[in-house]
Structure formats: C-alpha cells, structure tokens
Coordinates of C-alpha atoms and ligand atoms in Angstrom, one line a residue:
X25 CA 0.0 0.0 0.0
X26 CA 1.3 3.5 -0.8
X27 CA 2.6 5.5 2.0
X28 CA 1.4 9.0 2.5
X29 CA 3.4 12.2 2.7
X30 CA 2.2 15.5 4.0
X31 CA 4.4 18.6 3.6
X32 CA 3.4 21.9 5.4
X33 CA 5.1 24.8 3.8
X34 CA 5.9 28.2 5.4
X35 CA 7.4 31.3 3.8
X36 CA 8.4 32.1 0.3
X37 CA 7.9 30.7 -3.2
X38 CA 11.3 29.1 -3.0
X39 CA 9.9 26.9 -0.1
X40 CA 6.9 26.0 -2.2
X41 CA 9.2 24.9 -5.0
X42 CA 11.4 23.0 -2.6
X43 CA 8.4 21.2 -1.1
X44 CA 7.4 20.0 -4.5
X45 CA 11.0 18.7 -5.1
X46 CA 11.0 16.9 -1.7
X47 CA 7.8 15.2 -2.8
X48 CA 9.5 14.2 -6.1
X49 CA 12.6 12.8 -4.3
X50 CA 10.4 10.7 -2.0
X51 CA 8.0 9.4 -4.7
X52 CA 10.3 6.5 -5.7
X53 CA 10.2 5.4 -2.0
X54 CA 6.4 4.9 -2.4
X55 CA 5.2 8.2 -0.8
X56 CA 2.1 9.7 -2.4
X57 CA 0.7 13.1 -1.3
X58 CA -1.7 13.3 1.7
X59 CA -4.0 16.2 2.2
X60 CA -3.6 16.4 6.0
X61 CA -1.0 15.4 8.6
X62 CA -3.7 13.1 10.2
X63 CA -3.5 10.8 7.2
X64 CA 0.2 10.8 6.7
X65 CA 3.0 8.3 7.3
X66 CA 5.6 11.1 7.0
X67 CA 5.2 14.8 7.8
X68 CA 7.7 17.4 6.7
X69 CA 7.5 21.0 8.0
X70 CA 9.3 23.2 5.5
X71 CA 10.0 26.2 7.6
X72 CA 10.9 29.9 7.2
X73 CA 13.2 32.0 9.4
X74 CA 12.9 35.4 7.7
X75 CA 11.0 37.1 10.5
X76 CA 10.2 36.6 14.1
X77 CA 8.0 33.9 15.7
X78 CA 8.8 31.5 12.9
X79 CA 10.7 29.2 15.2
X80 CA 8.1 29.4 17.9
X81 CA 5.4 28.5 15.4
X82 CA 7.4 25.5 14.3
X83 CA 7.7 24.3 17.9
X84 CA 4.0 24.7 18.6
X85 CA 3.2 22.8 15.4
X86 CA 5.6 20.2 16.5
X87 CA 3.8 19.8 19.8
X88 CA 0.6 19.0 17.9
X89 CA 2.4 16.5 15.6
X90 CA 4.0 14.9 18.6
X91 CA 0.5 13.9 19.8
X92 CA -0.5 12.7 16.4
X93 CA 2.7 10.6 16.1
X94 CA 2.0 9.1 19.6
X95 CA -1.6 8.2 18.5
X96 CA -0.2 6.6 15.3
X97 CA 2.3 4.4 17.2
X98 CA -0.4 3.5 19.8
X99 CA -2.4 2.1 16.9
X100 CA 0.6 0.1 15.8
X101 CA 1.6 2.6 13.0
X102 CA 4.5 4.8 12.4
X103 CA 4.9 8.4 11.5
X104 CA 8.3 9.9 10.4
X105 CA 8.5 13.6 11.3
X106 CA 11.0 15.9 9.5
X107 CA 11.8 19.6 9.9
X108 CA 13.3 21.2 6.8
X109 CA 13.9 24.7 5.6
X110 CA 15.6 27.7 7.1
X111 CA 14.6 27.2 10.8
X112 CA 16.1 23.7 10.5
X113 CA 19.3 25.3 9.0
X114 CA 19.6 28.0 11.6
X115 CA 18.4 26.1 14.7
X116 CA 18.9 22.4 13.8
X117 CA 20.8 21.5 17.0
X118 CA 18.2 23.1 19.1
X119 CA 15.3 21.3 17.4
X120 CA 17.1 18.0 17.9
X121 CA 17.6 18.8 21.6
X122 CA 14.1 20.3 22.3
X123 CA 12.1 17.9 20.2
X124 CA 13.6 14.4 20.5
X125 CA 10.5 12.9 18.7
X126 CA 11.6 14.7 15.5
X127 CA 13.3 12.1 13.3
X128 CA 15.0 14.2 10.7
X129 CA 16.2 17.8 10.6
X130 CA 17.6 18.9 7.3
X131 CA 18.6 22.2 5.7
X132 CA 17.7 23.5 2.2
X133 CA 20.9 22.2 0.6
X134 CA 20.5 18.5 1.5
X135 CA 17.0 17.7 0.1
X136 CA 18.5 15.3 -2.4
X137 CA 19.8 13.2 0.5
X138 CA 16.3 12.8 2.0
X139 CA 15.7 9.2 0.8
X140 CA 18.9 8.1 2.6
X141 CA 17.8 9.9 5.8
X142 CA 14.4 8.2 5.7
X143 CA 16.1 4.8 5.1
X144 CA 18.4 5.4 8.0
X145 CA 15.6 6.3 10.4
X146 CA 13.5 3.3 9.2
X147 CA 16.5 1.0 9.7
X148 CA 18.2 2.2 12.8
X149 CA 15.9 4.8 14.4
X150 CA 17.4 7.7 16.2
X151 CA 17.6 11.3 14.9
X152 CA 19.3 12.5 11.7
X153 CA 20.6 16.0 11.5
X154 CA 21.9 17.2 8.2
X155 CA 22.4 20.9 7.7
X156 CA 25.6 20.8 5.7
X157 CA 26.3 22.9 2.7
X158 CA 27.6 19.9 0.7
X159 CA 30.1 20.2 -2.0
X160 CA 27.9 18.4 -4.5
X161 CA 25.1 20.6 -6.0
X162 CA 21.7 19.2 -4.9
X163 CA 20.1 20.0 -8.3
X164 CA 22.4 17.4 -9.9
X165 CA 21.0 14.8 -7.6
X166 CA 17.4 15.6 -7.5
X167 CA 15.1 13.7 -9.9
X168 CA 13.4 15.6 -12.7
X169 CA 10.3 17.4 -11.5
X170 CA 7.5 14.9 -12.3
X171 CA 4.2 16.2 -10.8
X172 CA 2.6 18.7 -13.1
X173 CA 2.4 22.1 -11.4
X174 CA -0.5 23.4 -13.5
X175 CA -0.7 26.3 -15.9
X176 CA 1.6 28.5 -13.8
X177 CA 4.8 26.8 -12.7
X178 CA 7.8 27.8 -10.6
X179 CA 11.4 27.0 -11.6
X180 CA 14.3 27.5 -9.3
X181 CA 17.3 29.0 -11.1
X182 CA 19.4 30.4 -8.4
X183 CA 19.8 30.0 -4.7
X184 CA 21.6 31.7 -1.9
X185 CA 22.7 35.3 -1.5
X186 CA 26.1 37.1 -1.1
X187 CA 24.5 40.5 -0.4
X188 CA 24.5 40.4 3.4
X189 CA 21.9 43.0 4.0
X190 CA 22.4 43.7 7.7
X191 CA 18.9 42.6 8.7
X192 CA 18.7 39.3 6.8
X193 CA 19.2 35.7 7.6
X194 CA 19.2 34.4 4.0
X195 CA 23.0 34.5 3.4
X196 CA 23.3 32.3 6.6
X197 CA 20.4 29.9 6.1
X198 CA 20.7 29.5 2.3
X199 CA 24.4 30.0 1.9
X200 CA 26.4 31.5 -0.9
X201 CA 25.0 32.5 -4.3
X202 CA 24.7 29.6 -6.7
X203 CA 23.3 29.7 -10.2
X204 CA 22.1 26.5 -12.0
X205 CA 23.5 25.9 -15.4
X206 CA 21.3 27.4 -18.3
X207 CA 21.0 24.0 -20.0
X208 CA 19.4 22.4 -16.9
X209 CA 17.0 25.3 -16.5
X210 CA 16.0 25.2 -20.2
X211 CA 15.5 21.4 -20.0
X212 CA 13.3 21.8 -16.9
X213 CA 11.3 24.6 -18.5
X214 CA 10.7 22.4 -21.6
X215 CA 9.5 19.6 -19.3
X216 CA 7.2 21.9 -17.4
X217 CA 5.6 23.1 -20.6
X218 CA 5.2 19.5 -21.8
X219 CA 3.4 18.9 -18.5
X220 CA 1.0 21.8 -19.2
X221 CA 2.7 24.9 -17.9
X222 CA 2.0 28.1 -19.9
X223 CA 3.7 30.5 -17.5
X224 CA 7.0 30.0 -15.7
X225 CA 8.2 32.1 -12.8
X226 CA 11.9 31.8 -12.3
X227 CA 12.8 31.7 -8.6
X228 CA 15.8 32.7 -6.6
X229 CA 16.6 34.6 -3.4
X230 CA 18.5 37.0 -5.6
X231 CA 17.2 35.8 -9.0
X232 CA 18.7 38.6 -11.1
X233 CA 22.2 37.7 -9.8
X234 CA 21.8 34.6 -11.9
X235 CA 24.7 34.2 -14.3
X236 CA 25.5 31.6 -16.9
X237 CA 28.7 29.5 -16.7
X238 CA 30.1 31.2 -19.8
X239 CA 28.9 34.7 -18.7
X240 CA 25.5 36.2 -19.7
X241 CA 23.0 37.2 -17.1
X242 CA 19.3 36.7 -16.4
X243 CA 18.4 38.8 -19.5
X244 CA 20.1 36.2 -21.7
X245 CA 18.5 33.4 -19.9
X246 CA 15.0 35.0 -20.4
X247 CA 15.7 35.4 -24.1
X248 CA 16.5 31.7 -24.4
X249 CA 13.4 30.7 -22.5
X250 CA 11.2 33.0 -24.5
X251 CA 12.0 30.7 -27.5
X252 CA 10.2 27.7 -26.0
X253 CA 7.1 26.8 -28.0
X254 CA 3.9 27.0 -26.0
X255 CA 5.4 29.1 -23.1
X256 CA 3.3 32.2 -23.1
X257 CA 4.5 34.0 -20.0
X258 CA 7.7 34.5 -18.1
X259 CA 8.3 36.1 -14.7
X260 CA 11.1 36.1 -12.2
X261 CA 11.3 36.9 -8.5
X262 CA 13.0 38.2 -6.2
X263 CA 15.4 40.8 -7.5
X264 CA 17.9 43.1 -6.0
X265 CA 18.2 46.6 -7.5
X266 CA 22.0 46.4 -7.8
X267 CA 21.7 43.4 -10.2
X268 CA 19.3 45.1 -12.6
X269 CA 21.7 45.3 -15.6
X270 CA 21.3 46.5 -19.2
X271 CA 20.7 43.0 -20.4
X272 CA 17.7 42.6 -18.1
X273 CA 16.3 46.0 -19.0
X274 CA 16.7 45.1 -22.7
X275 CA 14.9 41.8 -22.1
X276 CA 11.9 43.8 -20.8
X277 CA 12.1 46.0 -23.9
X278 CA 12.3 43.1 -26.4
X279 CA 10.4 40.1 -25.0
X280 CA 6.6 40.2 -25.2
X281 CA 6.3 37.1 -23.1
X282 CA 8.3 38.7 -20.2
X283 CA 5.5 40.1 -18.1
X284 CA 5.6 43.9 -17.4
X285 CA 5.5 43.4 -13.7
X286 CA 8.5 43.4 -11.4
X287 CA 8.9 42.7 -7.7
X288 CA 11.9 44.8 -6.8
X289 CA 12.4 45.3 -3.1
X290 CA 13.7 48.6 -1.9
X291 CA 13.2 48.2 1.9
X292 CA 13.4 52.0 2.6
X293 CA 13.4 55.4 0.9
X294 CA 16.0 56.9 3.3
X295 CA 19.6 56.9 2.2
X296 CA 20.8 56.7 5.8
X297 CA 18.7 53.6 6.5
X298 CA 19.7 52.0 3.2
X299 CA 23.3 52.5 4.1
X300 CA 22.8 51.0 7.6
X301 CA 21.0 48.1 5.9
X302 CA 24.0 47.5 3.7
X303 CA 21.8 47.7 0.6
X304 CA 24.6 49.3 -1.4
X305 CA 22.4 51.7 -3.3
X306 CA 20.5 54.9 -2.5
X307 CA 16.9 55.9 -3.0
X308 CA 17.7 57.9 -6.1
X309 CA 19.5 54.8 -7.6
X310 CA 16.2 53.0 -7.2
X311 CA 14.2 55.8 -8.8
X312 CA 16.7 55.7 -11.7
X313 CA 16.2 51.9 -12.2
X314 CA 12.4 52.3 -12.2
X315 CA 12.8 55.1 -14.8
X316 CA 15.1 53.0 -17.0
X317 CA 12.6 50.1 -16.9
X318 CA 9.7 52.3 -17.6
X319 CA 11.5 53.7 -20.7
X320 CA 12.2 50.2 -21.9
X321 CA 8.7 48.9 -21.1
X322 CA 6.2 51.8 -20.5
X323 CA 3.5 49.7 -19.1
X324 CA 5.7 48.0 -16.5
X325 CA 4.3 47.9 -12.9
X326 CA 6.2 47.5 -9.7
X327 CA 5.9 45.7 -6.4
X328 CA 8.3 46.0 -3.5
X329 CA 9.2 45.0 0.0
X330 CA 9.6 47.5 2.9
X331 CA 10.9 47.3 6.4
X332 CA 9.7 49.9 8.9
X333 CA 11.4 50.6 12.2
X334 CA 14.9 49.5 11.2
X335 CA 17.3 50.5 14.0
X336 CA 18.0 54.2 13.9
X337 CA 15.1 55.0 11.6
X338 CA 13.9 58.5 12.4
X339 CA 10.6 60.2 11.6
X340 CA 12.3 61.9 8.7
X341 CA 13.7 58.6 7.4
X342 CA 10.3 57.1 7.5
X343 CA 8.9 60.2 5.7
X344 CA 11.4 59.5 2.9
X345 CA 10.0 56.0 2.5
X346 CA 6.5 57.4 2.2
X347 CA 7.7 59.9 -0.4
X348 CA 9.4 57.2 -2.5
X349 CA 6.2 55.1 -2.4
X350 CA 4.2 58.1 -3.6
X351 CA 6.6 58.8 -6.4
X352 CA 6.9 55.3 -7.8
X353 CA 3.2 54.3 -7.4
X354 CA 3.3 50.6 -6.6
X355 CA 0.8 48.1 -8.0
X356 CA 1.3 46.3 -4.7
X357 CA 3.9 45.9 -2.0
X358 CA 4.7 44.0 1.2
X359 CA 5.7 45.8 4.3
X360 CA 7.1 44.4 7.6
X361 CA 8.1 45.6 11.0
X362 CA 11.8 45.2 11.5
X363 CA 12.4 42.0 13.4
X364 CA 15.9 41.5 14.9
X365 CA 17.2 38.1 13.7
X366 CA 19.8 36.6 16.0
X367 CA 23.3 36.6 14.4
X368 CA 22.6 39.4 11.9
X369 CA 24.5 42.7 12.3
X370 CA 21.4 44.8 12.7
X371 CA 20.2 42.8 15.6
X372 CA 22.9 44.3 17.8
X373 CA 22.6 47.9 16.7
X374 CA 21.9 50.3 19.6
X375 CA 19.0 52.4 18.4
X376 CA 16.2 49.7 18.2
X377 CA 12.9 51.4 17.5
X378 CA 10.1 50.9 20.0
X379 CA 7.4 48.5 19.1
X380 CA 4.6 51.1 19.3
X381 CA 6.4 53.3 16.7
X382 CA 7.0 50.4 14.4
X383 CA 3.3 49.5 14.6
X384 CA 2.3 53.1 13.9
X385 CA 4.6 53.4 10.9
X386 CA 3.6 50.1 9.5
X387 CA -0.1 51.1 9.6
X388 CA 0.6 54.4 7.9
X389 CA 2.7 52.7 5.2
X390 CA 0.2 49.9 4.6
X391 CA -2.6 52.4 4.2
X392 CA -0.6 54.3 1.6
X393 CA 0.3 51.1 -0.3
X394 CA -3.3 49.9 -0.1
X395 CA -4.5 53.2 -1.6
X396 CA -2.0 52.8 -4.5
X397 CA -3.0 49.3 -5.1
X398 CA -6.6 50.3 -5.2
X399 CA -5.8 53.1 -7.7
X400 CA -3.9 50.7 -9.8
X401 CA -6.7 48.2 -9.9
X402 CA -9.4 50.9 -10.4
X403 CA -7.3 52.0 -13.4
X404 CA -7.9 48.6 -15.0
X405 CA -11.7 49.0 -15.1
X406 CA -12.9 49.5 -18.6
X407 CA -9.7 48.3 -20.2
X408 CA -9.1 45.0 -22.0
X409 CA -6.3 42.9 -20.6
X410 CA -4.9 39.6 -21.7
X411 CA -5.7 37.1 -19.0
X412 CA -4.0 33.7 -18.6
X413 CA -6.7 31.4 -17.3
X414 CA -5.3 29.0 -14.6
X415 CA -8.2 27.1 -13.0
X416 CA -11.9 26.9 -12.3
X417 CA -13.5 29.6 -10.2
X418 CA -15.7 29.0 -7.2
X419 CA -18.9 29.6 -9.3
X420 CA -20.2 27.3 -12.0
X421 CA -18.9 28.4 -15.5
X422 CA -16.3 30.7 -14.1
X423 CA -12.6 30.6 -14.5
X424 CA -9.8 32.4 -12.6
X425 CA -6.8 33.8 -14.3
X426 CA -4.2 36.6 -14.0
X427 CA -3.5 39.8 -15.9
X428 CA 0.1 40.6 -16.9
X429 CA 0.3 42.6 -13.6
X430 CA -0.6 39.5 -11.5
X431 CA -4.1 40.7 -10.7
X432 CA -6.5 37.8 -10.2
X433 CA -9.5 38.0 -12.6
X434 CA -12.8 36.1 -12.5
X435 CA -14.6 35.7 -15.7
X436 CA -17.2 33.4 -17.3
X437 CA -15.4 31.1 -19.8
X438 CA -15.6 27.4 -20.7
X439 CA -13.2 25.1 -19.0
X440 CA -11.3 24.3 -22.2
X441 CA -9.9 27.8 -22.0
X442 CA -7.7 26.9 -19.0
X443 CA -4.2 27.5 -20.2
X444 CA -5.3 30.1 -22.8
X445 CA -4.7 33.8 -22.8
X446 CA -7.9 35.7 -23.6
X447 CA -8.7 39.4 -23.8
X448 CA -10.9 40.3 -20.9
X449 CA -12.8 43.6 -20.4
X450 CA -12.4 44.4 -16.8
X451 CA -15.8 45.4 -15.3
X452 CA -15.3 45.7 -11.5
X453 CA -12.8 45.6 -8.7
X454 CA -13.4 43.3 -5.7
X455 CA -11.4 43.1 -2.5
X456 CA -9.0 40.4 -3.8
X457 CA -9.7 40.1 -7.5
X458 CA -11.0 41.8 -10.6
X459 CA -14.2 40.8 -12.4
X460 CA -14.4 40.8 -16.2
X461 CA -16.0 39.6 -19.4
X462 CA -14.1 37.7 -22.0
X463 CA -14.1 39.8 -25.2
X464 CA -16.5 37.9 -27.6
X465 CA -14.0 37.8 -30.5
X466 CA -11.5 35.8 -28.5
X467 CA -13.7 32.9 -27.3
X468 CA -13.1 29.7 -29.3
X469 CA -16.2 27.8 -30.3
Ligands
5AD15 N1 12.8 42.0 9.6 C1 11.7 42.4 8.9 N2 11.6 42.1 7.6 C2 12.6 41.4 7.0 N3 12.7 40.9 5.8 C3 13.8 40.2 5.7 N4 14.5 40.2 6.9 C4 13.7 40.9 7.7 C5 13.8 41.3 9.1 N5 14.8 40.9 9.8 C6 11.8 41.2 4.7 C7 12.5 42.1 3.6 C8 12.6 41.1 2.5 C9 11.4 40.2 2.7 C10 11.4 38.9 2.0 O1 11.3 40.0 4.1 O2 11.6 43.1 3.2 O3 12.7 41.7 1.2
SF4_16 FE1 18.5 39.0 2.3 FE2 17.6 39.8 -0.2 FE3 19.5 41.2 1.2 FE4 20.1 38.8 0.1 S1 19.5 40.7 -1.0 S2 20.7 39.6 2.2 S3 18.2 37.7 0.4 S4 17.3 40.9 1.7

C-alpha cells in the first residue's frame, strides 16, 4: 500500500518549490501526497526563518504533531517527522535537543539526501541532523520534476545570496549565491511546458544575480526561455536593485512574453537607512532603475518590500520612505516591522525602534500602499487585458486567471480555456480580484 506524505510549507515561493521537489525525491520510495497530517506516514514542516516567531510557530506545530505521532504508534503505525527549511538550517541542533520525537532535521541544501535519511531512520531509528552545505550541488542529484504544477509553474534557477543586508538571515540559512546551469534550466522549462505549464516564474533569493557558466545574465536566460514553443509568459522573483543590468532592461524591452511586472524590493526610501541596511544603493538609484525600466517597457508595474522601524530609523527617514512610495506608485507591495534576527549585524545595533512606533509606521505605510494598489486596480476597469486562465473559479462556469500585472481575474469562460490567454474587459474591482468579461471575439467555439 502506498505511504502518504504531508508537507506543510511556510514562507516564500522558494519553499513552495522545494516542497514539490522533496515530494519528487520521495516518490520513488512509495510516498504519495496526503491532504492532512492526520492521514500521513511522513510529515515534513518546510520552515521559514525570515521574520520573528517562525521558530516558535514551528515548535508549537511540533507539539501538535507529537500527539499525532503518539496516536499513530499506539495504533501500531508509524509516522516519520521531519523539519526542513531555514529554521532547520539555523536552529537544527536546538530542534534535535528540544524535540527528540523529530526524526529528521535537514537544511535546504540537503534535500537530495532525504531518501537516505528516511532509510536510516527506518532501519536504525534515532535522529538524523543534516544541515551541511555539501560540495555536490543538490540539483544534480534531484530527480526531474515529475508532478505537473498546473498552468503557472515555478522553476528555481538560483539560490543563496552574497549581499548580506544587515537585517537578513538568508545568506546564513541559504548559503552563498549559486546559479544553476542554463541548459538544466531550459530542459526543466521544456518539461514543465510539456506537463501543461503556460507560465513559468523563475525563482531565486536573488534571482537577477543569476549568471551563466560562460557569462551572460538573467536577460540572456530569459531570451533563451522565450523561444520555448507553448510558453506564453515569463516572470522572475525576487530581484535586487544592484543586479538590474542593461541586459535585463533590454529583455523587458524586447520580449513580449516577459510580463511587465517586477517585484523589486527597496526596503526603505532613506539613504541613511539603506546605508545601515548595507543595501549598497541609495533611494535615487532605485528611482533611476524604475525610470530605466519604464523607458524600456512603458506599461511595467512595480511591487516591492519595505521594512519599517529598522534600528535608527527617524521620523524623517520614514517620511522619505512614504515619499518614495508616492513617487513610484506601486501596483502592490509588502511591508514588515523590522524583526531582529539573531546573528545578523542589525540585531545588535543600539537604536532599536520601540514596538509602538513600528506599529504606527507600519499602519501608515500599509494604508498608503493599499491606496496605491486600489488606484492601480481601479485604473484597469474599462480596459481590455490579456488574462491567462489558470483554473476553475468557485462559481459554475467561471474561470480564474491573471493579468500581466498579477491581478487575479474572475470571468465566465468554458473550462477548455484553462491555459489560454484571452482578452478580458475588466468590469469591476473586488477586495481580492477583478471581475471581467471575455471579449467575444477571442472565445473559441
Ligand atoms: N525584519 C523584517 N523584515 C525582514 N525581511 C527580511 N528580513 C527581515 C527582518 N529581519 C523582509 C524584507 C525582504 C522580505 C522577504 O522580508 O523586506 O525583502
Ligand atoms: Fe536577504 Fe535579499 Fe539582502 Fe540577500 S539581497 S541579504 S536575500 S534581503
């Protein structure tokens, strides 16, 4: 009988992708996906360490799973429990010590060794801790992605980060920057398209630092991918402003399938704060990059990440962030209170901002961002946008898709249009999506 695997994923798209690859690597051992931990013979928590409370959440989830595991073994069964991802990488030894009922603790760089770890636990019992940064590249040892991801698929092209922003754990949990070879990426993209993908989002912690073995940057890679028959849309995330080079800007100018939407975190609009964050660019550099991209692709829209209450952030610094947001006009953006991460340089800076001020600033920034997002969405009403339909909607006869700007759209269309890009006249803006009508001329009969 097939064994069941349940993976609970926290955090970023990279983790979503990694979870799918862990499922791929365990499939040959007979593990099929389960929809709940209750039904599973193996449970993996794929964790995130980027902001506070992540580790505490993991320990409380582990408490629940411990009881489940005990019930299973009382009934004569067995549950293997694994903790993966960045909390495992950063706090592996503590997990092993605090949670002896956890069988496997593994970091993001050792997923390809998971079958061995499972075998070892099954054979000998005991705990396995593997948070190495092994010399072999995990991608060379992972099986080909086998489960279809649907119309919109993710493809990891780059991992790790050498930027060392002073607030961030990624360079420690994910390790040094590593780019997968172009030929592997192109082969994986072809497979995804053969499995039904019509849109591919290239993933990396610092995706636009991707570089080919023989030179060439992300722009060149995007050009090669744009040649793939049947691949209608390309996206990439997440980018650092410093690595937006001419080749990438030219790709936005030249490639119709490269979507005019870019998530480009700036974190702050204050030069002093950006310096203390070790971002290695100023607010005007960011404005300049936005302007260059807008010249290359006039309809491009932007998204960003912001941190409020970074140590030493004054009221004036924060006002500079608000000013930058007003100037750029974001289609959407994420914002967070600064959260001191143990081991990062910013955590030991003297002028930590009081919680109440962080909360106040966050509320103000989020209100501004929400207003910009509303204005951006309102601007779509009455226009016709190409929508890639991804799946059935909640109501009968309705499909859900996305505009080039990542806005979700509900429209009536037959199910055979899943995977097609149709012109949709946007009629209304809801809280989480747009509503529209497929332009009659584009419906296939
Ligand atoms: N505190 C708050 N936000 C953070 N981010 C990363 N580290 C921290 C931190 N210590 C945010 C950044 C990043 C996003 C993924 O998470 O804005 O771009
Ligand atoms: Fe973290 Fe991104 Fe800075 Fe790298 S560039 S250290 S991933 S915030």
